[in-house]
mmCIF file of N, CA and C in Angstrom:
data_model
loop_
_atom_site.group_PDB
_atom_site.id
_atom_site.type_symbol
_atom_site.label_atom_id
_atom_site.label_comp_id
_atom_site.label_asym_id
_atom_site.label_seq_id
_atom_site.Cartn_x
_atom_site.Cartn_y
_atom_site.Cartn_z
ATOM 1 N N UNK A 300 -30.432 -57.823 -74.798
ATOM 2 C CA UNK A 300 -31.653 -58.459 -75.211
ATOM 3 C C UNK A 300 -31.425 -59.330 -76.454
ATOM 4 N N UNK A 301 -30.720 -58.789 -77.461
ATOM 5 C CA UNK A 301 -30.417 -59.574 -78.657
ATOM 6 C C UNK A 301 -29.567 -60.782 -78.297
ATOM 7 N N UNK A 302 -28.543 -60.550 -77.504
ATOM 8 C CA UNK A 302 -27.651 -61.638 -77.086
ATOM 9 C C UNK A 302 -28.439 -62.739 -76.382
ATOM 10 N N UNK A 303 -29.331 -62.366 -75.510
ATOM 11 C CA UNK A 303 -30.150 -63.337 -74.773
ATOM 12 C C UNK A 303 -31.057 -64.118 -75.718
ATOM 13 N N UNK A 304 -31.679 -63.420 -76.643
ATOM 14 C CA UNK A 304 -32.576 -64.090 -77.598
ATOM 15 C C UNK A 304 -31.807 -65.073 -78.475
ATOM 16 N N UNK A 305 -30.647 -64.684 -78.952
ATOM 17 C CA UNK A 305 -29.858 -65.569 -79.806
ATOM 18 C C UNK A 305 -29.311 -66.755 -79.019
ATOM 19 N N UNK A 306 -29.000 -66.549 -77.758
ATOM 20 C CA UNK A 306 -28.482 -67.631 -76.918
ATOM 21 C C UNK A 306 -29.538 -68.709 -76.686
ATOM 22 N N UNK A 307 -30.802 -68.354 -76.767
ATOM 23 C CA UNK A 307 -31.894 -69.310 -76.541
ATOM 24 C C UNK A 307 -32.186 -70.206 -77.743
ATOM 25 N N UNK A 308 -31.655 -69.857 -78.895
ATOM 26 C CA UNK A 308 -31.931 -70.629 -80.106
ATOM 27 C C UNK A 308 -31.284 -72.005 -79.987
ATOM 28 N N UNK A 309 -32.099 -73.031 -80.157
ATOM 29 C CA UNK A 309 -31.600 -74.406 -80.110
ATOM 30 C C UNK A 309 -31.421 -74.918 -81.533
ATOM 31 N N UNK A 310 -30.276 -75.488 -81.793
ATOM 32 C CA UNK A 310 -29.935 -75.943 -83.137
ATOM 33 C C UNK A 310 -29.938 -77.451 -83.269
ATOM 34 N N UNK A 311 -30.341 -78.166 -82.229
ATOM 35 C CA UNK A 311 -30.207 -79.622 -82.180
ATOM 36 C C UNK A 311 -30.724 -80.349 -83.406
ATOM 37 N N UNK A 312 -31.887 -80.011 -83.885
ATOM 38 C CA UNK A 312 -32.494 -80.768 -84.984
ATOM 39 C C UNK A 312 -32.599 -79.953 -86.266
ATOM 40 N N UNK A 313 -31.907 -78.840 -86.305
ATOM 41 C CA UNK A 313 -31.991 -77.965 -87.479
ATOM 42 C C UNK A 313 -30.889 -78.282 -88.485
ATOM 43 N N UNK A 314 -31.214 -78.148 -89.749
ATOM 44 C CA UNK A 314 -30.210 -78.276 -90.801
ATOM 45 C C UNK A 314 -29.626 -76.910 -91.131
ATOM 46 N N UNK A 315 -30.433 -75.884 -90.910
ATOM 47 C CA UNK A 315 -30.019 -74.525 -91.239
ATOM 48 C C UNK A 315 -30.702 -73.548 -90.296
ATOM 49 N N UNK A 316 -30.136 -72.362 -90.226
ATOM 50 C CA UNK A 316 -30.737 -71.288 -89.435
ATOM 51 C C UNK A 316 -30.943 -70.094 -90.363
ATOM 52 N N UNK A 317 -32.181 -69.658 -90.464
ATOM 53 C CA UNK A 317 -32.534 -68.518 -91.299
ATOM 54 C C UNK A 317 -32.955 -67.383 -90.366
ATOM 55 N N UNK A 318 -32.056 -66.431 -90.170
ATOM 56 C CA UNK A 318 -32.322 -65.307 -89.276
ATOM 57 C C UNK A 318 -32.949 -64.175 -90.089
ATOM 58 N N UNK A 319 -34.177 -63.836 -89.774
ATOM 59 C CA UNK A 319 -34.896 -62.783 -90.498
ATOM 60 C C UNK A 319 -34.671 -61.459 -89.775
ATOM 61 N N UNK A 320 -34.100 -60.500 -90.504
ATOM 62 C CA UNK A 320 -33.710 -59.215 -89.917
ATOM 63 C C UNK A 320 -34.594 -58.061 -90.376
ATOM 64 N N UNK A 321 -35.777 -58.347 -90.864
ATOM 65 C CA UNK A 321 -36.677 -57.328 -91.404
ATOM 66 C C UNK A 321 -36.917 -56.185 -90.422
ATOM 67 N N UNK A 322 -37.192 -56.484 -89.178
ATOM 68 C CA UNK A 322 -37.515 -55.460 -88.183
ATOM 69 C C UNK A 322 -36.292 -54.955 -87.427
ATOM 70 N N UNK A 323 -35.127 -55.404 -87.816
ATOM 71 C CA UNK A 323 -33.880 -55.008 -87.167
ATOM 72 C C UNK A 323 -33.348 -53.779 -87.892
ATOM 73 N N UNK A 324 -33.848 -52.595 -87.496
ATOM 74 C CA UNK A 324 -33.565 -51.374 -88.247
ATOM 75 C C UNK A 324 -32.339 -50.610 -87.761
ATOM 76 N N UNK A 325 -31.847 -50.921 -86.577
ATOM 77 C CA UNK A 325 -30.661 -50.260 -86.045
ATOM 78 C C UNK A 325 -29.692 -51.327 -85.582
ATOM 79 N N UNK A 326 -28.412 -51.124 -85.855
ATOM 80 C CA UNK A 326 -27.415 -52.102 -85.439
ATOM 81 C C UNK A 326 -26.119 -51.377 -85.102
ATOM 82 N N UNK A 327 -25.761 -51.370 -83.826
ATOM 83 C CA UNK A 327 -24.466 -50.809 -83.454
ATOM 84 C C UNK A 327 -23.421 -51.931 -83.494
ATOM 85 N N UNK A 328 -22.187 -51.593 -83.210
ATOM 86 C CA UNK A 328 -21.105 -52.573 -83.300
ATOM 87 C C UNK A 328 -21.303 -53.709 -82.306
ATOM 88 N N UNK A 329 -21.792 -53.414 -81.137
ATOM 89 C CA UNK A 329 -22.026 -54.447 -80.125
ATOM 90 C C UNK A 329 -23.063 -55.460 -80.616
ATOM 91 N N UNK A 330 -24.168 -54.980 -81.135
ATOM 92 C CA UNK A 330 -25.211 -55.878 -81.660
ATOM 93 C C UNK A 330 -24.680 -56.657 -82.856
ATOM 94 N N UNK A 331 -23.886 -56.009 -83.684
ATOM 95 C CA UNK A 331 -23.332 -56.686 -84.846
ATOM 96 C C UNK A 331 -22.400 -57.821 -84.415
ATOM 97 N N UNK A 332 -21.643 -57.598 -83.375
ATOM 98 C CA UNK A 332 -20.770 -58.654 -82.845
ATOM 99 C C UNK A 332 -21.598 -59.841 -82.366
ATOM 100 N N UNK A 333 -22.753 -59.584 -81.775
ATOM 101 C CA UNK A 333 -23.644 -60.673 -81.355
ATOM 102 C C UNK A 333 -24.139 -61.466 -82.565
ATOM 103 N N UNK A 334 -24.478 -60.766 -83.640
ATOM 104 C CA UNK A 334 -24.913 -61.450 -84.860
ATOM 105 C C UNK A 334 -23.793 -62.328 -85.422
ATOM 106 N N UNK A 335 -22.581 -61.789 -85.467
ATOM 107 C CA UNK A 335 -21.442 -62.560 -85.973
ATOM 108 C C UNK A 335 -21.154 -63.769 -85.101
ATOM 109 N N UNK A 336 -21.231 -63.574 -83.801
ATOM 110 C CA UNK A 336 -20.990 -64.675 -82.864
ATOM 111 C C UNK A 336 -22.033 -65.776 -83.049
ATOM 112 N N UNK A 337 -23.281 -65.380 -83.218
ATOM 113 C CA UNK A 337 -24.355 -66.347 -83.426
ATOM 114 C C UNK A 337 -24.143 -67.108 -84.736
ATOM 115 N N UNK A 338 -23.801 -66.397 -85.799
ATOM 116 C CA UNK A 338 -23.552 -67.047 -87.089
ATOM 117 C C UNK A 338 -22.423 -68.066 -86.956
ATOM 118 N N UNK A 339 -21.401 -67.725 -86.214
ATOM 119 C CA UNK A 339 -20.285 -68.650 -85.995
ATOM 120 C C UNK A 339 -20.727 -69.867 -85.185
ATOM 121 N N UNK A 340 -21.570 -69.655 -84.191
ATOM 122 C CA UNK A 340 -22.085 -70.772 -83.387
ATOM 123 C C UNK A 340 -22.889 -71.737 -84.259
ATOM 124 N N UNK A 341 -23.704 -71.181 -85.141
ATOM 125 C CA UNK A 341 -24.512 -72.002 -86.047
ATOM 126 C C UNK A 341 -23.604 -72.826 -86.951
ATOM 127 N N UNK A 342 -22.621 -72.172 -87.539
ATOM 128 C CA UNK A 342 -21.710 -72.882 -88.443
ATOM 129 C C UNK A 342 -20.854 -73.909 -87.699
ATOM 130 N N UNK A 343 -20.453 -73.591 -86.488
ATOM 131 C CA UNK A 343 -19.658 -74.528 -85.690
ATOM 132 C C UNK A 343 -20.442 -75.787 -85.350
ATOM 133 N N UNK A 344 -21.765 -75.645 -85.308
ATOM 134 C CA UNK A 344 -22.636 -76.797 -85.053
ATOM 135 C C UNK A 344 -22.911 -77.580 -86.330
ATOM 136 N N UNK A 345 -22.287 -77.169 -87.435
ATOM 137 C CA UNK A 345 -22.464 -77.876 -88.699
ATOM 138 C C UNK A 345 -23.714 -77.500 -89.462
ATOM 139 N N UNK A 346 -24.298 -76.359 -89.126
ATOM 140 C CA UNK A 346 -25.525 -75.902 -89.797
ATOM 141 C C UNK A 346 -25.213 -74.751 -90.747
ATOM 142 N N UNK A 347 -26.077 -74.566 -91.729
ATOM 143 C CA UNK A 347 -25.961 -73.422 -92.637
ATOM 144 C C UNK A 347 -26.608 -72.211 -91.966
ATOM 145 N N UNK A 348 -26.042 -71.030 -92.192
ATOM 146 C CA UNK A 348 -26.586 -69.796 -91.641
ATOM 147 C C UNK A 348 -26.873 -68.829 -92.780
ATOM 148 N N UNK A 349 -28.076 -68.263 -92.791
ATOM 149 C CA UNK A 349 -28.468 -67.232 -93.747
ATOM 150 C C UNK A 349 -29.129 -66.090 -92.993
ATOM 151 N N UNK A 350 -28.816 -64.869 -93.394
ATOM 152 C CA UNK A 350 -29.463 -63.682 -92.833
ATOM 153 C C UNK A 350 -30.372 -63.098 -93.915
ATOM 154 N N UNK A 351 -31.653 -63.047 -93.642
ATOM 155 C CA UNK A 351 -32.656 -62.597 -94.614
ATOM 156 C C UNK A 351 -33.111 -61.174 -94.335
ATOM 157 N N UNK A 352 -33.356 -60.437 -95.401
ATOM 158 C CA UNK A 352 -33.981 -59.104 -95.349
ATOM 159 C C UNK A 352 -33.245 -58.101 -94.474
ATOM 160 N N UNK A 353 -31.925 -58.139 -94.497
ATOM 161 C CA UNK A 353 -31.144 -57.147 -93.748
ATOM 162 C C UNK A 353 -31.257 -55.798 -94.439
ATOM 163 N N UNK A 354 -31.504 -54.765 -93.662
ATOM 164 C CA UNK A 354 -31.631 -53.420 -94.212
ATOM 165 C C UNK A 354 -30.288 -52.779 -94.498
ATOM 166 N N UNK A 355 -30.309 -51.624 -95.140
ATOM 167 C CA UNK A 355 -29.080 -50.928 -95.512
ATOM 168 C C UNK A 355 -28.111 -50.669 -94.348
ATOM 169 N N UNK A 356 -28.586 -50.287 -93.143
ATOM 170 C CA UNK A 356 -27.613 -50.048 -92.062
ATOM 171 C C UNK A 356 -26.796 -51.294 -91.705
ATOM 172 N N UNK A 357 -27.442 -52.442 -91.667
ATOM 173 C CA UNK A 357 -26.735 -53.678 -91.318
ATOM 174 C C UNK A 357 -25.788 -54.069 -92.442
ATOM 175 N N UNK A 358 -26.240 -53.947 -93.664
ATOM 176 C CA UNK A 358 -25.387 -54.290 -94.799
ATOM 177 C C UNK A 358 -24.176 -53.359 -94.886
ATOM 178 N N UNK A 359 -24.393 -52.087 -94.596
ATOM 179 C CA UNK A 359 -23.287 -51.126 -94.633
ATOM 180 C C UNK A 359 -22.261 -51.453 -93.554
ATOM 181 N N UNK A 360 -22.725 -51.733 -92.352
ATOM 182 C CA UNK A 360 -21.818 -52.081 -91.263
ATOM 183 C C UNK A 360 -21.047 -53.358 -91.602
ATOM 184 N N UNK A 361 -21.723 -54.328 -92.173
ATOM 185 C CA UNK A 361 -21.059 -55.574 -92.572
ATOM 186 C C UNK A 361 -19.971 -55.285 -93.602
ATOM 187 N N UNK A 362 -20.258 -54.406 -94.530
ATOM 188 C CA UNK A 362 -19.257 -54.037 -95.527
ATOM 189 C C UNK A 362 -18.065 -53.329 -94.918
ATOM 190 N N UNK A 363 -18.332 -52.402 -94.013
ATOM 191 C CA UNK A 363 -17.254 -51.662 -93.364
ATOM 192 C C UNK A 363 -16.350 -52.577 -92.535
ATOM 193 N N UNK A 364 -16.933 -53.618 -91.971
ATOM 194 C CA UNK A 364 -16.182 -54.543 -91.126
ATOM 195 C C UNK A 364 -15.727 -55.798 -91.876
ATOM 196 N N UNK A 365 -15.897 -55.789 -93.195
ATOM 197 C CA UNK A 365 -15.516 -56.934 -94.044
ATOM 198 C C UNK A 365 -16.115 -58.233 -93.529
ATOM 199 N N UNK A 366 -17.393 -58.184 -93.189
ATOM 200 C CA UNK A 366 -18.062 -59.351 -92.602
ATOM 201 C C UNK A 366 -19.292 -59.789 -93.391
ATOM 202 N N UNK A 367 -19.457 -59.286 -94.598
ATOM 203 C CA UNK A 367 -20.642 -59.619 -95.389
ATOM 204 C C UNK A 367 -20.770 -61.122 -95.619
ATOM 205 N N UNK A 368 -19.673 -61.769 -95.953
ATOM 206 C CA UNK A 368 -19.731 -63.201 -96.232
ATOM 207 C C UNK A 368 -20.028 -64.023 -94.983
ATOM 208 N N UNK A 369 -19.676 -63.506 -93.827
ATOM 209 C CA UNK A 369 -19.931 -64.248 -92.582
ATOM 210 C C UNK A 369 -21.411 -64.310 -92.229
ATOM 211 N N UNK A 370 -22.174 -63.327 -92.704
ATOM 212 C CA UNK A 370 -23.601 -63.312 -92.425
ATOM 213 C C UNK A 370 -24.421 -63.901 -93.568
ATOM 214 N N UNK A 371 -23.809 -64.122 -94.704
ATOM 215 C CA UNK A 371 -24.479 -64.747 -95.845
ATOM 216 C C UNK A 371 -25.861 -64.131 -96.102
ATOM 217 N N UNK A 372 -25.857 -62.858 -96.478
ATOM 218 C CA UNK A 372 -27.118 -62.155 -96.756
ATOM 219 C C UNK A 372 -27.828 -62.770 -97.956
ATOM 220 N N UNK A 373 -29.120 -63.020 -97.798
ATOM 221 C CA UNK A 373 -29.947 -63.518 -98.897
ATOM 222 C C UNK A 373 -31.186 -62.663 -99.008
#
């Protein structure tokens, strides 16, 4: 479901992508890989990527996987 939702995001006219994670309270490794893949797609398109309001579980997983900078938490 997450993968499908992120795949639908169109970046054609965007300068940046601000992904709000407020309601994203659980994140397993598979979902986290989808987030990383999406962030890479955004950056590959020449856009800025920011992840807003990530909760402790997501931040902890990012730290464990040395991926905090890839998600650019704000």
